[in-house]
Coordinates of C-alpha atoms in Angstrom, one line a residue:
M1 CA 129.5 116.9 96.7
I2 CA 127.3 114.2 94.9
Y3 CA 125.1 112.4 97.0
D4 CA 124.2 109.0 96.8
V5 CA 120.9 109.6 97.1
V6 CA 119.0 113.4 96.6
V7 CA 115.0 113.2 98.2
I8 CA 112.9 115.9 97.1
G9 CA 110.0 116.8 99.4
S10 CA 110.6 116.3 103.4
G11 CA 106.9 114.6 103.8
L12 CA 106.6 111.4 106.0
G13 CA 107.2 109.1 102.7
G14 CA 110.3 111.3 102.0
L15 CA 111.6 111.2 105.5
I16 CA 111.4 107.8 105.9
C17 CA 113.2 106.9 102.7
A18 CA 115.7 109.2 103.8
R19 CA 116.3 107.7 107.4
Q20 CA 116.3 104.1 105.9
L21 CA 119.0 104.8 103.1
A22 CA 121.3 107.1 105.2
Q23 CA 121.6 104.3 107.8
S24 CA 122.1 101.7 105.4
G25 CA 125.2 104.0 104.8
R26 CA 124.8 106.5 102.1
S27 CA 124.9 109.9 101.9
V28 CA 121.6 111.2 101.8
L29 CA 120.2 115.2 101.3
V30 CA 116.7 115.8 101.6
I31 CA 115.7 118.9 99.9
E32 CA 112.6 120.6 101.1
R33 CA 111.0 124.0 99.6
Q34 CA 109.3 125.2 102.9
P35 CA 111.2 126.5 105.8
R36 CA 110.5 123.8 107.6
S37 CA 110.3 120.1 107.2
G38 CA 107.5 117.8 107.6
G39 CA 104.8 118.5 104.7
C40 CA 101.3 117.2 106.1
L41 CA 102.7 116.3 109.3
Q42 CA 103.6 119.8 110.0
S43 CA 101.8 121.9 112.9
Y44 CA 101.6 125.6 113.1
R45 CA 101.4 127.6 116.3
R46 CA 98.9 130.4 117.1
V47 CA 98.0 131.6 120.2
G48 CA 100.7 129.6 122.0
L49 CA 99.0 126.2 121.0
E50 CA 100.4 124.2 118.3
F51 CA 97.5 122.8 115.8
D52 CA 98.1 119.7 113.3
T53 CA 97.6 119.9 109.6
G54 CA 97.1 116.4 108.4
L55 CA 97.5 114.2 111.4
H56 CA 94.7 113.2 113.6
Y57 CA 94.7 109.6 114.1
V58 CA 96.1 106.5 113.2
G59 CA 95.2 102.8 113.0
G60 CA 96.9 99.3 113.7
L61 CA 99.7 100.8 116.4
A62 CA 99.2 98.2 118.7
E63 CA 102.0 95.4 119.2
G64 CA 101.5 92.9 116.3
Q65 CA 98.9 95.1 114.0
S66 CA 99.5 96.4 110.6
L67 CA 101.4 99.9 111.5
Y68 CA 103.3 98.6 114.8
G69 CA 106.4 96.8 112.6
F70 CA 106.9 99.8 110.6
F71 CA 107.0 102.2 113.4
E72 CA 109.0 99.9 115.8
K73 CA 111.6 100.0 112.7
L74 CA 111.5 103.6 112.8
G75 CA 111.6 104.1 116.5
L76 CA 108.2 105.9 116.5
T77 CA 106.5 103.5 119.0
K78 CA 108.2 105.3 121.4
L79 CA 106.2 108.4 120.9
P80 CA 103.4 109.4 123.1
W81 CA 100.2 107.6 121.4
H82 CA 97.0 107.5 123.2
R83 CA 94.7 104.7 122.3
L84 CA 91.1 105.8 121.7
D85 CA 87.7 104.2 123.0
P86 CA 87.7 100.4 122.1
D87 CA 84.0 100.4 122.6
G88 CA 84.0 103.4 119.9
F89 CA 86.7 104.8 118.2
D90 CA 84.5 106.9 116.0
Q91 CA 80.8 107.6 116.9
V92 CA 79.0 108.1 113.6
T93 CA 75.5 110.4 113.5
I94 CA 73.2 110.3 111.0
G95 CA 70.2 112.3 111.3
E96 CA 69.4 111.8 115.0
Q97 CA 70.6 108.4 115.7
T98 CA 74.3 107.6 116.6
Y99 CA 76.1 104.2 115.9
P100 CA 79.7 103.5 117.6
L101 CA 82.4 101.8 115.5
A102 CA 84.0 99.8 117.9
E103 CA 88.1 98.1 118.1
G104 CA 88.2 94.6 117.3
Y105 CA 86.8 92.8 114.1
D106 CA 84.5 90.8 116.2
H107 CA 83.4 93.7 118.3
F108 CA 83.0 95.9 115.8
A109 CA 80.2 93.5 113.9
D110 CA 78.8 92.7 117.5
V111 CA 78.3 96.1 118.2
L112 CA 76.7 97.2 114.6
S113 CA 74.5 94.1 114.7
S114 CA 72.7 95.3 118.0
Y115 CA 71.6 97.9 115.5
F116 CA 71.0 96.3 112.5
P117 CA 70.2 92.8 113.8
S118 CA 69.4 91.5 110.3
E119 CA 72.6 92.1 109.2
R120 CA 74.4 90.2 111.2
N121 CA 75.9 87.3 108.7
A122 CA 76.8 90.3 106.4
L123 CA 78.7 92.3 109.0
Q124 CA 80.4 89.1 109.8
Q125 CA 81.2 88.5 106.1
F126 CA 82.8 92.5 106.2
V127 CA 84.7 92.1 108.8
H128 CA 86.5 89.0 107.4
V129 CA 87.1 90.7 104.4
L130 CA 88.9 93.4 106.2
Q131 CA 90.4 91.0 108.3
N132 CA 92.0 89.1 105.8
L133 CA 92.7 91.7 103.3
P134 CA 92.7 90.0 99.3
P135 CA 95.6 91.1 97.0
M136 CA 95.9 94.4 95.4
D137 CA 95.3 92.4 92.0
E138 CA 92.1 90.7 93.2
C139 CA 90.3 93.5 94.0
C140 CA 91.7 96.9 92.6
D141 CA 88.8 96.7 90.1
V142 CA 86.1 96.1 92.5
N143 CA 84.0 98.8 93.1
A144 CA 83.6 99.8 96.7
Y145 CA 80.3 101.3 96.6
D146 CA 78.9 98.3 94.7
Y147 CA 80.3 95.6 96.7
L148 CA 78.8 97.2 100.0
C149 CA 75.5 97.7 98.3
S150 CA 75.6 93.8 97.1
L151 CA 76.6 92.9 101.0
F152 CA 74.2 94.7 102.8
H153 CA 70.4 94.9 102.4
D154 CA 70.0 98.1 104.5
P155 CA 71.0 101.5 102.4
L156 CA 71.6 103.3 106.2
L157 CA 74.2 100.5 107.1
V158 CA 76.3 101.1 103.7
N159 CA 76.1 104.6 105.2
V160 CA 77.1 104.0 108.6
V161 CA 80.1 101.2 107.6
S162 CA 81.2 104.3 105.1
A163 CA 80.8 107.6 107.6
A164 CA 84.5 107.2 109.1
A165 CA 85.8 107.2 106.0
M166 CA 85.8 111.2 105.5
K167 CA 90.0 110.5 106.0
T168 CA 89.3 109.4 102.0
E169 CA 87.6 110.4 99.2
L170 CA 84.0 108.4 98.9
R171 CA 83.0 108.6 95.2
R172 CA 80.4 106.1 94.1
E173 CA 82.1 105.6 90.7
T174 CA 85.5 105.2 91.1
L175 CA 86.7 104.0 94.7
P176 CA 88.4 100.7 94.4
L177 CA 87.4 97.8 97.5
F178 CA 91.2 97.6 97.7
N179 CA 91.8 101.4 99.0
Y180 CA 88.7 101.3 100.9
A181 CA 89.0 98.6 102.6
H182 CA 92.5 99.4 103.5
G183 CA 91.5 102.7 104.8
L184 CA 89.4 101.2 107.3
S185 CA 90.8 97.8 108.5
S186 CA 93.5 99.3 110.8
Y187 CA 91.3 101.5 112.5
I188 CA 89.2 98.6 113.7
Q189 CA 92.4 96.9 115.2
S190 CA 93.1 99.8 117.1
S191 CA 93.0 103.6 117.0
W192 CA 95.6 105.9 118.4
R193 CA 96.1 109.9 118.3
L194 CA 99.2 111.3 119.3
K195 CA 99.8 113.5 122.7
G196 CA 101.0 116.4 121.5
S197 CA 101.9 117.5 117.8
G198 CA 102.9 115.7 114.7
N199 CA 106.2 117.4 114.7
Q200 CA 106.9 114.7 117.3
I201 CA 107.0 112.4 114.1
V202 CA 109.1 114.7 112.3
A203 CA 111.4 115.5 114.7
S204 CA 112.1 112.0 115.4
L205 CA 112.8 110.9 111.8
L206 CA 115.2 114.2 111.2
S207 CA 117.2 113.2 114.5
D208 CA 117.6 109.7 113.1
I209 CA 118.5 111.2 109.6
K210 CA 121.1 113.6 110.9
A211 CA 122.6 111.0 113.2
A212 CA 123.2 108.6 110.2
G213 CA 125.2 112.0 108.4
G214 CA 122.4 112.8 106.1
E215 CA 121.7 116.5 105.3
I216 CA 118.5 118.3 105.4
C217 CA 118.1 121.7 103.2
C218 CA 115.2 123.6 103.5
G219 CA 114.3 126.8 101.5
A220 CA 115.0 124.9 98.2
E221 CA 112.3 125.0 95.6
V222 CA 113.2 122.7 92.8
T223 CA 112.2 123.8 89.6
H224 CA 114.3 121.5 86.8
L225 CA 115.7 117.9 87.0
D226 CA 118.7 117.9 84.6
E227 CA 119.5 114.7 82.7
Q228 CA 123.0 113.3 81.4
G229 CA 122.6 110.2 78.8
D230 CA 119.8 108.0 80.3
R231 CA 119.8 109.2 84.0
I232 CA 118.8 112.5 86.0
V233 CA 122.3 114.1 87.8
A234 CA 121.0 117.0 89.5
A235 CA 117.9 119.0 90.9
R236 CA 118.1 122.8 90.1
C237 CA 116.6 124.8 92.4
K238 CA 114.8 128.3 91.9
D239 CA 117.3 130.1 93.7
G240 CA 120.0 128.6 91.3
R241 CA 121.4 126.0 93.7
I242 CA 122.3 122.7 92.0
F243 CA 122.2 119.6 94.0
E244 CA 124.1 116.5 92.5
G245 CA 123.1 112.7 92.8
R246 CA 123.1 109.2 92.0
L247 CA 119.6 108.4 92.8
F248 CA 116.7 110.6 93.2
I249 CA 113.2 109.9 95.0
S250 CA 110.5 112.4 94.9
D251 CA 108.1 112.7 97.5
V252 CA 106.0 115.6 96.0
H253 CA 103.1 114.8 93.5
P254 CA 103.7 113.0 90.3
Q255 CA 102.4 115.7 88.2
L256 CA 104.6 118.1 89.7
T257 CA 107.7 116.1 89.7
F258 CA 107.1 115.5 85.7
S259 CA 106.8 119.3 85.4
W260 CA 110.6 119.7 86.2
M261 CA 111.1 117.3 82.9
T262 CA 109.1 119.1 80.4
D263 CA 112.2 119.3 77.9
S264 CA 113.3 115.5 78.9
S265 CA 114.4 113.2 76.2
L266 CA 113.8 110.2 78.8
L267 CA 109.8 110.5 78.9
K268 CA 107.6 109.6 76.2
K269 CA 105.0 112.0 75.2
V270 CA 102.3 109.4 76.1
F271 CA 103.6 109.0 79.6
V272 CA 103.5 112.4 80.5
K273 CA 100.1 112.7 78.7
R274 CA 98.9 110.0 81.1
I275 CA 100.3 111.6 84.1
N276 CA 98.7 114.8 83.6
A277 CA 95.6 113.2 82.9
L278 CA 95.6 111.9 86.6
E279 CA 92.3 112.9 88.4
N280 CA 92.8 114.1 92.2
T281 CA 91.1 113.8 95.1
F282 CA 89.1 116.6 96.6
G283 CA 90.3 119.0 98.9
M284 CA 89.3 120.1 103.0
L285 CA 88.5 122.6 104.6
T286 CA 89.6 122.8 108.5
V287 CA 88.0 124.5 111.3
S288 CA 90.8 124.4 114.1
L289 CA 88.8 125.7 117.2
V290 CA 90.3 127.2 120.7
L291 CA 87.8 126.2 123.5
K292 CA 87.4 128.5 126.7
P293 CA 88.9 126.8 129.4
G294 CA 86.4 124.4 131.4
E295 CA 83.9 124.4 128.6
L296 CA 83.7 121.0 127.3
S297 CA 85.4 118.0 128.5
Y298 CA 87.8 115.9 126.2
F299 CA 86.2 112.9 124.2
N300 CA 88.3 110.1 123.4
H301 CA 86.9 109.3 120.1
N302 CA 86.0 111.0 116.6
K303 CA 82.9 111.8 116.0
Y304 CA 81.0 112.1 112.3
V305 CA 77.8 113.7 111.7
Y306 CA 75.9 113.7 108.6
R307 CA 72.7 115.6 108.0
E308 CA 71.5 112.9 105.8
P309 CA 72.3 109.4 105.1
N310 CA 74.2 110.3 101.9
V311 CA 77.7 109.9 103.0
W312 CA 78.9 108.9 99.6
T313 CA 77.6 111.9 97.8
F314 CA 77.4 114.8 100.2
S315 CA 81.1 115.8 99.2
E316 CA 80.3 116.9 96.2
A317 CA 77.0 119.5 97.1
L318 CA 77.7 123.1 96.8
D319 CA 75.0 124.3 98.9
G320 CA 76.6 123.8 102.5
V321 CA 78.2 121.7 104.8
G322 CA 76.4 118.2 104.7
G323 CA 78.9 116.3 107.1
V324 CA 81.7 117.0 109.4
M325 CA 84.4 115.3 111.5
L326 CA 85.2 116.6 115.3
S327 CA 88.8 115.6 116.5
A328 CA 89.7 116.3 119.9
K329 CA 93.1 117.1 121.0
V330 CA 94.4 115.0 123.9
P331 CA 94.9 117.8 126.6
E332 CA 98.9 117.9 127.9
D333 CA 98.2 119.4 131.0
G334 CA 96.9 115.9 132.3
S335 CA 93.2 117.7 132.9
Q336 CA 90.1 116.7 131.0
S337 CA 89.4 120.0 129.8
L338 CA 89.2 120.1 125.8
R339 CA 91.2 123.6 124.6
Q340 CA 91.6 122.3 120.7
L341 CA 88.6 120.8 118.6
D342 CA 89.2 120.5 115.1
L343 CA 86.5 120.2 112.5
L344 CA 86.9 119.1 108.8
T345 CA 85.0 118.6 105.9
P346 CA 85.1 118.2 102.3
M347 CA 85.2 121.7 100.2
P348 CA 84.7 121.3 96.3
W349 CA 87.5 123.1 94.3
A350 CA 84.5 124.9 92.7
L351 CA 84.1 126.8 95.8
C352 CA 87.8 127.8 95.6
R353 CA 88.2 128.6 91.6
Q354 CA 87.3 132.1 92.1
W355 CA 90.5 132.9 94.5
E356 CA 92.8 130.0 92.5
N357 CA 95.3 132.8 91.2
T358 CA 95.4 134.5 94.5
P359 CA 98.6 134.4 96.8
L360 CA 98.2 132.9 100.3
G361 CA 97.2 135.9 103.0
R362 CA 95.7 138.0 100.2
R363 CA 92.6 136.7 98.9
G364 CA 90.1 139.4 99.9
A365 CA 87.4 140.1 101.7
D366 CA 85.1 137.6 99.7
Y367 CA 87.1 134.8 100.2
E368 CA 87.6 135.4 104.3
Q369 CA 83.6 135.9 104.2
Q370 CA 83.2 132.7 102.7
K371 CA 85.7 130.9 105.1
A372 CA 83.7 132.4 107.8
L373 CA 80.1 131.1 106.3
L374 CA 81.8 127.4 106.1
A375 CA 83.2 127.6 109.3
D376 CA 79.8 128.4 110.6
E377 CA 78.1 125.5 109.0
C378 CA 80.5 123.3 110.4
I379 CA 80.1 124.8 113.9
Q380 CA 76.4 124.6 113.3
L381 CA 76.3 121.0 112.4
A382 CA 78.7 119.5 115.1
E383 CA 76.3 121.1 117.4
R384 CA 73.8 117.9 116.9
V385 CA 76.4 116.2 119.0
V386 CA 78.2 119.0 120.9
P387 CA 75.2 121.3 122.1
G388 CA 76.3 125.2 122.8
L389 CA 79.6 124.7 120.8
S390 CA 79.9 127.9 119.4
G391 CA 79.0 129.2 122.7
M392 CA 82.5 127.7 123.7
V393 CA 84.6 129.0 121.0
E394 CA 87.5 131.7 121.9
K395 CA 89.7 131.5 118.5
R396 CA 89.4 129.8 115.4
F397 CA 91.4 129.4 112.6
V398 CA 90.2 128.1 108.9
S399 CA 92.1 126.9 105.9
T400 CA 90.6 125.6 102.6
P401 CA 92.2 123.6 99.8
L402 CA 93.8 126.8 98.4
S403 CA 96.0 126.9 101.7
W404 CA 96.9 123.2 101.4
R405 CA 97.9 123.6 97.8
D406 CA 100.2 126.8 98.4
Y407 CA 101.6 125.0 101.2
T408 CA 102.1 121.1 99.6
L409 CA 101.6 122.0 96.0
S410 CA 99.3 119.5 95.6
P411 CA 97.0 120.3 92.6
Y412 CA 93.6 121.8 93.5
G413 CA 94.6 121.3 97.4
S414 CA 94.2 117.9 96.8
A415 CA 94.1 116.0 100.5
F416 CA 94.6 112.3 99.6
G417 CA 96.6 112.5 96.1
V418 CA 95.7 111.1 92.8
R419 CA 92.5 109.7 92.6
K420 CA 92.4 105.9 92.0
D421 CA 89.8 104.6 89.9
C422 CA 88.4 100.5 90.1
R423 CA 87.7 101.3 86.4
N424 CA 91.2 101.9 85.1
P425 CA 93.1 100.6 88.0
L426 CA 96.4 100.3 86.0
L427 CA 96.3 103.8 84.7
T428 CA 95.7 105.4 88.6
I429 CA 97.7 103.2 90.7
L430 CA 101.5 104.1 89.9
S431 CA 104.5 102.4 90.7
P432 CA 107.6 103.7 92.5
K433 CA 109.3 103.1 89.3
T434 CA 109.5 105.5 86.6
P435 CA 110.7 105.5 83.1
V436 CA 114.0 107.1 84.2
S437 CA 116.3 104.1 85.8
N438 CA 117.6 106.4 88.8
L439 CA 114.3 108.3 89.8
F440 CA 111.8 107.0 92.2
L441 CA 108.4 108.0 93.6
T442 CA 106.9 107.8 97.0
G443 CA 104.1 109.3 98.8
Q444 CA 100.4 109.3 99.0
S445 CA 99.4 109.0 95.4
L446 CA 101.3 106.2 94.5
V447 CA 98.8 103.3 96.0
L448 CA 97.4 104.3 99.3
H449 CA 97.3 107.4 101.4
G450 CA 97.3 108.2 105.2
L451 CA 99.8 107.6 107.7
E452 CA 99.8 103.9 107.2
G453 CA 99.5 103.7 103.6
V454 CA 102.5 106.4 102.9
T455 CA 104.6 104.6 105.2
R456 CA 103.5 101.6 103.6
M457 CA 104.5 102.9 99.9
A458 CA 108.1 104.1 101.5
F459 CA 109.3 100.7 102.3
I460 CA 107.8 99.1 98.8
T461 CA 109.9 102.4 97.5
L462 CA 113.0 101.5 99.4
E463 CA 112.3 97.5 98.5
N464 CA 112.5 98.8 94.9
I465 CA 115.8 100.9 95.4
M466 CA 117.6 98.9 97.8

């Protein structure tokens, strides 16, 4: 069968594109190398509990806000979303002081002004920019760190307004203001957790795809894209299966996508060189804790903890964990007893390199020892805001960028895809269109990452197709 559309990769972006195109009447096939669909939205099950991999919270989901319209169209607003504390959806601790980040632009500025009274006017300017996000072409070449340092006189405030951005890569030399502002703005509108696992999003989208006649094929790893004339005509898999199509959408990393076309007559060498030269964002260490029943009450916010006011540089250090995010899972049994708590911190690839050629599950005792050491450091730092946490732990599960790489094939276990660079925005911001007329890209490596960013990118991909 020749499908109208073949989607390669079943992460959020791929599933959105597949759903919308199937509902428009096209024959759609989704190919996924893993046994299950979902990409970074997948959860895994241990000791009878489900743990999320990439989904921790989202922003802008109230009616009329930035994500609501997209999720309403996708049928995802019906899921059991749980709104975080409007007086402090994020709690940022730097040293010994904690600062709440409040919901609502004016409220956000007012609360922080109580800690930084001399910066009130600057904070009002700041939230005005967030509330009225400038177009990409006006600020993709503006350095986010330089902008914040020029706006705020107090370096501590620069750290505070950046501290909850561990859900992106803070890099002083490269991060564009456009990406930084988009990454923060929607969370100030409103912040939400999903009660239950991210698999609910996957299940909803898969159900809609199948109801519209679309097909899902898991366990199919693409290794080559076959060409005929000026078009792609088929995706060839490792096991020999061939899937023919009229149009192809890749929801996998661009560097991997174009590696399937090494003998292509459709790609210029300069284009391939540009793609392969793109740098990638850092990966994350995740420590998923199972807590003893009744030891800790659920807290309806995220906690970000830093040893020092070095929010923009701590991720580059190789001498220990300098910052950690604490994300509590909403109890599903109606109680206030917290059973699952995730600790996340950036992990430079340099700490993974000696095991980069080892297979999943067989990396050796030294690797397990390093994971245990880093997990202990995360727990120790988290105890600044949750005293006695180490004694509350019943079980823990630790993953590194190596785990992420092996499951998603993201280079170096990159958590946020291609690094955007304000010094070279035209080189690092990618279009859904490729040099091949019937091959399109979607996903977090294009312009924006995160749940909202990937959703927006998927609809931009669809605009280019439809």
